[in-house]
Amino acid sequence: MSDWLISLEGTAAGHNLALVLALVAAFLHAIFGALQKGRHDPWLSRGAIDASYGLMAAPVALLVVPWPEPHLWSILGIAFVIHTVYKFLQAAAYSRGAYTVVYPVVRGTGPLFTVIGAWLLFAEIFTFVQWLGVAVLLAGIFGLAIYNLRHLEAARDTLNMALILALATGLFVALYTTWDAYGIRATANPFTFLAWFFLLDGLVMPVVAVLRWRGMAVRPDLVPLALRGVSGGAIALLSFGSIMLATRLDKVGEAAVLRETSTVFAALIGWLVLKETVGPRRIALMGLIAAGAVIVELGG
């Protein structure tokens, strides 16, 4: 399969597959974010998810894919640090703010800086029309966050810190998107990078989650948490794996922007699953996000 994927790099078929992978990643990432913000403490949820996908990736990394090339170890090490900081920031933001406020700010900050990072690292250049699409998409994302902020009733006392953490998390989204794209392009077999990334990335948060669980006065039942971890781990493998492959097949900036349609899916999840309010204004803002993504794609 890796040979087939590599053969599609730089082709029209590769561009179309990258488009599909980015949209799949957007939908799955919204589900992934909701799993972290649901009934369990986000630190515990993240620990269960990371443990699950680390265990899922281990046999593939150790027994199936080729061993990483010597130069890939340092790339994987830096990716491990970036993602660890990102996860600490994200869990802290979710602990302090409403999902429908925090998530759009995180996802809105990411694509802008990813496009800039892709220009610096990969010499990717957006057309004027594509920048217009980015502006439309960001207007929808941040408009959604502001609308949610104005109508927020819960957790207002911790909101300022939640927004600061969300902005910092968005910066690390851009950083890991760009660095992961560099990493997956630096190896002959993209699945080598993916398998070892998920194996190493699953080492830290389970330890944090165990320590946090042991310090709780009322400890949640481990069975539902484990089930959430397994489902979330599978979704993470598909979501992050899809966007990483998309950045190998086609432009990093375009894939990053298309992934941010996850905000639309997140708003729907917040409404349907988390019972958060959705009205015509939010629907219009979600339409802006989708329109911005379409403009970016057509303007390329």
mmCIF file of C-alpha atoms in Angstrom:
data_model
loop_
_atom_site.group_PDB
_atom_site.id
_atom_site.type_symbol
_atom_site.label_atom_id
_atom_site.label_comp_id
_atom_site.label_asym_id
_atom_site.label_seq_id
_atom_site.Cartn_x
_atom_site.Cartn_y
_atom_site.Cartn_z
ATOM 1 C CA MET A 1 0.000 0.000 0.000
ATOM 2 C CA SER A 2 2.863 2.371 0.739
ATOM 3 C CA ASP A 3 4.207 1.967 -2.819
ATOM 4 C CA TRP A 4 0.766 2.844 -4.207
ATOM 5 C CA LEU A 5 0.513 5.949 -2.022
ATOM 6 C CA ILE A 6 3.994 7.106 -2.949
ATOM 7 C CA SER A 7 3.144 6.692 -6.641
ATOM 8 C CA LEU A 8 0.293 9.202 -6.192
ATOM 9 C CA GLU A 9 2.474 12.017 -4.827
ATOM 10 C CA GLY A 10 2.240 15.133 -6.965
ATOM 11 C CA THR A 11 -0.494 13.713 -9.213
ATOM 12 C CA ALA A 12 -4.131 14.733 -9.735
ATOM 13 C CA ALA A 13 -5.225 11.446 -8.149
ATOM 14 C CA GLY A 14 -3.006 12.197 -5.154
ATOM 15 C CA HIS A 15 -4.543 15.661 -4.838
ATOM 16 C CA ASN A 16 -8.060 14.195 -4.856
ATOM 17 C CA LEU A 17 -7.141 11.532 -2.305
ATOM 18 C CA ALA A 18 -5.542 14.183 -0.070
ATOM 19 C CA LEU A 19 -8.788 16.169 -0.249
ATOM 20 C CA VAL A 20 -10.814 13.146 0.884
ATOM 21 C CA LEU A 21 -8.320 12.315 3.640
ATOM 22 C CA ALA A 22 -8.378 15.909 4.969
ATOM 23 C CA LEU A 23 -12.193 15.940 5.144
ATOM 24 C CA VAL A 24 -12.258 12.515 6.811
ATOM 25 C CA ALA A 25 -9.713 13.831 9.318
ATOM 26 C CA ALA A 26 -11.925 16.882 9.970
ATOM 27 C CA PHE A 27 -14.987 14.788 10.795
ATOM 28 C CA LEU A 28 -13.064 12.332 12.956
ATOM 29 C CA HIS A 29 -11.153 15.079 14.756
ATOM 30 C CA ALA A 30 -14.393 16.728 15.846
ATOM 31 C CA ILE A 31 -15.510 13.402 17.324
ATOM 32 C CA PHE A 32 -12.092 13.023 18.942
ATOM 33 C CA GLY A 33 -12.356 16.452 20.563
ATOM 34 C CA ALA A 34 -15.843 15.715 21.873
ATOM 35 C CA LEU A 35 -14.628 12.480 23.444
ATOM 36 C CA GLN A 36 -12.086 14.477 25.430
ATOM 37 C CA LYS A 37 -14.698 17.017 26.538
ATOM 38 C CA GLY A 38 -17.466 14.535 27.349
ATOM 39 C CA ARG A 39 -18.446 12.979 30.682
ATOM 40 C CA HIS A 40 -14.904 12.188 31.846
ATOM 41 C CA ASP A 41 -12.135 14.456 33.059
ATOM 42 C CA PRO A 42 -10.219 15.480 29.878
ATOM 43 C CA TRP A 43 -6.892 14.420 31.394
ATOM 44 C CA LEU A 44 -8.244 10.929 32.068
ATOM 45 C CA SER A 45 -9.855 10.719 28.629
ATOM 46 C CA ARG A 46 -6.629 11.708 26.919
ATOM 47 C CA GLY A 47 -4.642 9.176 28.943
ATOM 48 C CA ALA A 48 -7.020 6.357 28.045
ATOM 49 C CA ILE A 49 -6.993 7.352 24.368
ATOM 50 C CA ASP A 50 -3.194 7.597 24.168
ATOM 51 C CA ALA A 51 -2.705 4.268 25.913
ATOM 52 C CA SER A 52 -5.105 2.652 23.454
ATOM 53 C CA TYR A 53 -3.556 3.949 20.263
ATOM 54 C CA GLY A 54 -0.043 3.314 21.567
ATOM 55 C CA LEU A 55 -0.924 -0.332 22.150
ATOM 56 C CA MET A 56 -2.636 -0.537 18.744
ATOM 57 C CA ALA A 57 0.422 0.880 16.999
ATOM 58 C CA ALA A 58 3.006 -1.238 18.850
ATOM 59 C CA PRO A 59 2.685 -4.503 16.874
ATOM 60 C CA VAL A 60 2.653 -2.600 13.568
ATOM 61 C CA ALA A 61 5.771 -0.605 14.514
ATOM 62 C CA LEU A 62 7.674 -3.585 15.884
ATOM 63 C CA LEU A 63 6.621 -6.343 13.490
ATOM 64 C CA VAL A 64 5.168 -4.960 10.261
ATOM 65 C CA VAL A 65 6.712 -1.739 8.933
ATOM 66 C CA PRO A 66 10.419 -1.210 8.141
ATOM 67 C CA TRP A 67 12.605 0.045 11.001
ATOM 68 C CA PRO A 68 13.007 3.855 11.072
ATOM 69 C CA GLU A 69 16.019 5.264 9.250
ATOM 70 C CA PRO A 70 18.695 6.740 11.583
ATOM 71 C CA HIS A 71 17.798 10.351 10.765
ATOM 72 C CA LEU A 72 14.107 9.704 11.538
ATOM 73 C CA TRP A 73 14.687 9.168 15.264
ATOM 74 C CA SER A 74 15.472 12.832 15.936
ATOM 75 C CA ILE A 75 12.421 13.873 13.889
ATOM 76 C CA LEU A 76 10.227 11.509 15.916
ATOM 77 C CA GLY A 77 11.756 12.834 19.143
ATOM 78 C CA ILE A 78 10.924 16.444 18.295
ATOM 79 C CA ALA A 79 7.416 15.418 17.221
ATOM 80 C CA PHE A 80 7.001 13.668 20.584
ATOM 81 C CA VAL A 81 7.890 16.875 22.465
ATOM 82 C CA ILE A 82 5.624 19.073 20.325
ATOM 83 C CA HIS A 83 2.623 16.774 20.685
ATOM 84 C CA THR A 84 3.149 16.348 24.437
ATOM 85 C CA VAL A 85 3.106 20.111 25.014
ATOM 86 C CA TYR A 86 0.063 20.393 22.718
ATOM 87 C CA LYS A 87 -1.860 17.778 24.693
ATOM 88 C CA PHE A 88 -1.101 19.432 28.037
ATOM 89 C CA LEU A 89 -2.311 22.764 26.686
ATOM 90 C CA GLN A 90 -5.430 21.248 25.148
ATOM 91 C CA ALA A 91 -6.436 19.336 28.271
ATOM 92 C CA ALA A 92 -5.909 22.456 30.379
ATOM 93 C CA ALA A 93 -8.062 24.524 27.989
ATOM 94 C CA TYR A 94 -10.876 21.951 27.971
ATOM 95 C CA SER A 95 -10.763 21.818 31.769
ATOM 96 C CA ARG A 96 -11.473 25.554 31.976
ATOM 97 C CA GLY A 97 -13.743 26.418 29.055
ATOM 98 C CA ALA A 98 -16.857 25.342 27.157
ATOM 99 C CA TYR A 99 -16.144 23.003 24.254
ATOM 100 C CA THR A 100 -17.934 25.172 21.662
ATOM 101 C CA VAL A 101 -15.816 28.192 22.656
ATOM 102 C CA VAL A 102 -12.438 26.526 23.129
ATOM 103 C CA TYR A 103 -12.539 24.234 20.092
ATOM 104 C CA PRO A 104 -13.148 26.967 17.445
ATOM 105 C CA VAL A 105 -10.367 29.136 18.877
ATOM 106 C CA VAL A 106 -7.918 26.215 18.800
ATOM 107 C CA ARG A 107 -8.860 25.212 15.267
ATOM 108 C CA GLY A 108 -9.053 28.798 14.001
ATOM 109 C CA THR A 109 -5.545 29.690 15.135
ATOM 110 C CA GLY A 110 -4.006 26.552 13.628
ATOM 111 C CA PRO A 111 -4.553 26.888 9.855
ATOM 112 C CA LEU A 112 -3.315 30.475 9.564
ATOM 113 C CA PHE A 113 0.038 29.659 11.137
ATOM 114 C CA THR A 114 0.223 26.327 9.318
ATOM 115 C CA VAL A 115 -0.093 28.090 5.954
ATOM 116 C CA ILE A 116 2.732 30.422 6.998
ATOM 117 C CA GLY A 117 4.807 27.486 8.242
ATOM 118 C CA ALA A 118 4.236 25.554 5.003
ATOM 119 C CA TRP A 119 5.454 28.605 3.076
ATOM 120 C CA LEU A 120 8.626 28.810 5.183
ATOM 121 C CA LEU A 121 9.402 25.076 5.277
ATOM 122 C CA PHE A 122 8.028 23.755 1.974
ATOM 123 C CA ALA A 123 7.925 26.914 -0.187
ATOM 124 C CA GLU A 124 4.165 26.525 -0.662
ATOM 125 C CA ILE A 125 2.483 29.681 -1.969
ATOM 126 C CA PHE A 126 -1.229 30.395 -1.688
ATOM 127 C CA THR A 127 -2.940 32.379 -4.436
ATOM 128 C CA PHE A 128 -4.884 35.542 -3.674
ATOM 129 C CA VAL A 129 -8.141 33.585 -4.008
ATOM 130 C CA GLN A 130 -6.892 30.960 -1.566
ATOM 131 C CA TRP A 131 -5.960 33.638 0.976
ATOM 132 C CA LEU A 132 -9.469 35.021 0.526
ATOM 133 C CA GLY A 133 -10.793 31.547 1.333
ATOM 134 C CA VAL A 134 -8.615 31.394 4.445
ATOM 135 C CA ALA A 135 -10.014 34.769 5.537
ATOM 136 C CA VAL A 136 -13.608 33.576 5.010
ATOM 137 C CA LEU A 137 -12.936 30.337 6.890
ATOM 138 C CA LEU A 138 -11.275 32.139 9.805
ATOM 139 C CA ALA A 139 -14.108 34.675 9.939
ATOM 140 C CA GLY A 140 -16.541 31.800 10.345
ATOM 141 C CA ILE A 141 -14.438 29.990 12.949
ATOM 142 C CA PHE A 142 -13.713 33.018 15.133
ATOM 143 C CA GLY A 143 -17.229 34.330 14.593
ATOM 144 C CA LEU A 144 -18.501 31.029 15.931
ATOM 145 C CA ALA A 145 -16.246 31.321 18.970
ATOM 146 C CA ILE A 146 -17.370 34.919 19.646
ATOM 147 C CA TYR A 147 -21.030 33.991 19.269
ATOM 148 C CA ASN A 148 -20.626 31.074 21.657
ATOM 149 C CA LEU A 149 -18.711 33.333 24.040
ATOM 150 C CA ARG A 150 -21.506 35.940 24.136
ATOM 151 C CA HIS A 151 -24.116 33.304 24.977
ATOM 152 C CA LEU A 152 -21.988 31.330 27.409
ATOM 153 C CA GLU A 153 -23.378 30.819 30.904
ATOM 154 C CA ALA A 154 -21.132 28.131 32.381
ATOM 155 C CA ALA A 155 -17.451 28.449 33.421
ATOM 156 C CA ARG A 156 -17.244 32.202 32.845
ATOM 157 C CA ASP A 157 -14.873 32.652 35.796
ATOM 158 C CA THR A 158 -12.170 30.587 34.079
ATOM 159 C CA LEU A 159 -12.899 31.816 30.559
ATOM 160 C CA ASN A 160 -9.975 34.216 30.130
ATOM 161 C CA MET A 161 -7.443 31.533 30.980
ATOM 162 C CA ALA A 162 -9.286 29.029 28.774
ATOM 163 C CA LEU A 163 -9.015 31.406 25.790
ATOM 164 C CA ILE A 164 -5.312 32.028 26.384
ATOM 165 C CA LEU A 165 -4.706 28.288 26.562
ATOM 166 C CA ALA A 166 -6.811 27.762 23.434
ATOM 167 C CA LEU A 167 -4.696 30.268 21.483
ATOM 168 C CA ALA A 168 -1.499 28.598 22.659
ATOM 169 C CA THR A 169 -2.927 25.209 21.718
ATOM 170 C CA GLY A 170 -3.743 26.520 18.234
ATOM 171 C CA LEU A 171 -0.140 27.605 17.767
ATOM 172 C CA PHE A 172 1.004 24.101 18.633
ATOM 173 C CA VAL A 173 -1.549 22.662 16.199
ATOM 174 C CA ALA A 174 0.226 24.625 13.470
ATOM 175 C CA LEU A 175 3.617 23.534 14.757
ATOM 176 C CA TYR A 176 2.802 19.819 14.874
ATOM 177 C CA THR A 177 0.993 19.890 11.515
ATOM 178 C CA THR A 178 4.020 21.398 9.793
ATOM 179 C CA TRP A 179 6.569 19.232 11.609
ATOM 180 C CA ASP A 180 4.598 16.014 11.082
ATOM 181 C CA ALA A 181 4.398 16.816 7.363
ATOM 182 C CA TYR A 182 8.165 17.212 7.362
ATOM 183 C CA GLY A 183 8.570 13.921 9.229
ATOM 184 C CA ILE A 184 6.290 11.819 7.064
ATOM 185 C CA ARG A 185 8.088 13.127 3.960
ATOM 186 C CA ALA A 186 11.508 12.294 5.442
ATOM 187 C CA THR A 187 11.048 8.515 5.379
ATOM 188 C CA ALA A 188 10.761 6.094 2.489
ATOM 189 C CA ASN A 189 7.716 4.375 3.992
ATOM 190 C CA PRO A 190 5.090 6.788 5.393
ATOM 191 C CA PHE A 191 3.615 4.034 7.575
ATOM 192 C CA THR A 192 6.944 3.703 9.395
ATOM 193 C CA PHE A 193 6.579 7.284 10.591
ATOM 194 C CA LEU A 194 2.910 6.799 11.484
ATOM 195 C CA ALA A 195 3.394 3.569 13.439
ATOM 196 C CA TRP A 196 6.377 4.806 15.442
ATOM 197 C CA PHE A 197 4.796 8.209 15.999
ATOM 198 C CA PHE A 198 1.689 6.683 17.587
ATOM 199 C CA LEU A 199 3.738 4.209 19.628
ATOM 200 C CA LEU A 200 5.947 6.933 21.117
ATOM 201 C CA ASP A 201 3.121 9.468 21.419
ATOM 202 C CA GLY A 202 1.169 7.080 23.642
ATOM 203 C CA LEU A 203 3.752 6.967 26.421
ATOM 204 C CA VAL A 204 3.227 10.142 28.498
ATOM 205 C CA MET A 205 -0.469 10.894 29.006
ATOM 206 C CA PRO A 206 -1.388 7.445 30.412
ATOM 207 C CA VAL A 207 1.082 8.056 33.257
ATOM 208 C CA VAL A 208 -0.388 11.523 33.873
ATOM 209 C CA ALA A 209 -3.901 10.060 33.843
ATOM 210 C CA VAL A 210 -3.038 7.322 36.358
ATOM 211 C CA LEU A 211 -1.504 9.846 38.757
ATOM 212 C CA ARG A 212 -4.526 12.128 38.390
ATOM 213 C CA TRP A 213 -6.978 9.241 38.890
ATOM 214 C CA ARG A 214 -5.183 8.081 42.037
ATOM 215 C CA GLY A 215 -5.358 11.601 43.499
ATOM 216 C CA MET A 216 -9.109 11.994 42.987
ATOM 217 C CA ALA A 217 -11.414 11.930 45.993
ATOM 218 C CA VAL A 218 -14.093 10.264 43.866
ATOM 219 C CA ARG A 219 -12.546 8.013 41.262
ATOM 220 C CA PRO A 220 -14.558 7.326 38.106
ATOM 221 C CA ASP A 221 -15.283 3.786 37.006
ATOM 222 C CA LEU A 222 -12.468 2.483 34.828
ATOM 223 C CA VAL A 223 -14.593 0.358 32.478
ATOM 224 C CA PRO A 224 -16.445 3.245 30.737
ATOM 225 C CA LEU A 225 -13.179 5.185 30.645
ATOM 226 C CA ALA A 226 -11.383 2.256 29.014
ATOM 227 C CA LEU A 227 -14.153 1.876 26.437
ATOM 228 C CA ARG A 228 -13.857 5.581 25.617
ATOM 229 C CA GLY A 229 -10.113 5.145 25.330
ATOM 230 C CA VAL A 230 -10.390 2.284 22.839
ATOM 231 C CA SER A 231 -12.928 4.097 20.652
ATOM 232 C CA GLY A 232 -10.980 7.345 20.882
ATOM 233 C CA GLY A 233 -7.711 5.565 20.120
ATOM 234 C CA ALA A 234 -9.135 4.054 16.947
ATOM 235 C CA ILE A 235 -10.542 7.444 15.884
ATOM 236 C CA ALA A 236 -7.197 9.139 16.603
ATOM 237 C CA LEU A 237 -5.316 6.636 14.447
ATOM 238 C CA LEU A 238 -7.675 7.284 11.540
ATOM 239 C CA SER A 239 -7.929 11.060 12.048
ATOM 240 C CA PHE A 240 -4.277 11.951 12.606
ATOM 241 C CA GLY A 241 -3.146 9.258 10.198
ATOM 242 C CA SER A 242 -5.400 10.661 7.473
ATOM 243 C CA ILE A 243 -4.174 14.231 7.789
ATOM 244 C CA MET A 244 -0.526 13.150 7.913
ATOM 245 C CA LEU A 245 -0.937 11.110 4.732
ATOM 246 C CA ALA A 246 -2.749 14.042 3.110
ATOM 247 C CA THR A 247 0.249 16.293 3.811
ATOM 248 C CA ARG A 248 2.549 13.775 2.132
ATOM 249 C CA LEU A 249 0.361 13.472 -0.953
ATOM 250 C CA ASP A 250 -0.353 17.165 -1.491
ATOM 251 C CA LYS A 251 0.138 20.676 -0.116
ATOM 252 C CA VAL A 252 0.386 20.983 3.662
ATOM 253 C CA GLY A 253 -1.420 24.338 3.799
ATOM 254 C CA GLU A 254 -4.433 23.174 1.810
ATOM 255 C CA ALA A 255 -4.797 20.013 3.897
ATOM 256 C CA ALA A 256 -4.585 22.046 7.118
ATOM 257 C CA VAL A 257 -7.279 24.485 5.981
ATOM 258 C CA LEU A 258 -9.638 21.721 4.837
ATOM 259 C CA ARG A 259 -9.203 19.921 8.144
ATOM 260 C CA GLU A 260 -10.579 22.957 9.956
ATOM 261 C CA THR A 261 -14.037 22.187 8.631
ATOM 262 C CA SER A 262 -13.920 20.030 11.763
ATOM 263 C CA THR A 263 -15.327 23.117 13.512
ATOM 264 C CA VAL A 264 -18.595 22.610 11.624
ATOM 265 C CA PHE A 265 -18.735 18.989 12.712
ATOM 266 C CA ALA A 266 -17.790 19.994 16.272
ATOM 267 C CA ALA A 267 -20.683 22.467 16.454
ATOM 268 C CA LEU A 268 -23.077 19.750 15.300
ATOM 269 C CA ILE A 269 -21.683 17.343 17.892
ATOM 270 C CA GLY A 270 -21.968 20.011 20.589
ATOM 271 C CA TRP A 271 -25.610 20.464 19.625
ATOM 272 C CA LEU A 272 -26.658 16.845 19.089
ATOM 273 C CA VAL A 273 -24.528 15.048 21.687
ATOM 274 C CA LEU A 274 -23.457 17.583 24.307
ATOM 275 C CA LYS A 275 -26.863 19.384 24.162
ATOM 276 C CA GLU A 276 -25.334 22.808 23.531
ATOM 277 C CA THR A 277 -27.531 25.399 21.810
ATOM 278 C CA VAL A 278 -27.365 25.920 18.018
ATOM 279 C CA GLY A 279 -29.318 28.652 16.193
ATOM 280 C CA PRO A 280 -29.544 30.264 12.748
ATOM 281 C CA ARG A 281 -26.583 32.591 13.375
ATOM 282 C CA ARG A 282 -24.316 29.677 14.217
ATOM 283 C CA ILE A 283 -25.553 27.794 11.165
ATOM 284 C CA ALA A 284 -24.659 30.833 9.016
ATOM 285 C CA LEU A 285 -21.180 30.964 10.573
ATOM 286 C CA MET A 286 -20.682 27.266 9.909
ATOM 287 C CA GLY A 287 -21.654 27.991 6.327
ATOM 288 C CA LEU A 288 -18.843 30.561 6.153
ATOM 289 C CA ILE A 289 -16.358 27.939 7.331
ATOM 290 C CA ALA A 290 -17.467 25.506 4.656
ATOM 291 C CA ALA A 291 -17.451 28.252 1.998
ATOM 292 C CA GLY A 292 -13.907 29.256 2.964
ATOM 293 C CA ALA A 293 -12.687 25.676 2.570
ATOM 294 C CA VAL A 294 -14.329 25.445 -0.866
ATOM 295 C CA ILE A 295 -12.712 28.717 -1.970
ATOM 296 C CA VAL A 296 -9.277 27.482 -0.863
ATOM 297 C CA GLU A 297 -9.755 24.265 -2.815
ATOM 298 C CA LEU A 298 -11.068 25.927 -6.000
ATOM 299 C CA GLY A 299 -8.499 28.734 -5.854
ATOM 300 C CA GLY A 300 -5.521 26.375 -5.959
#
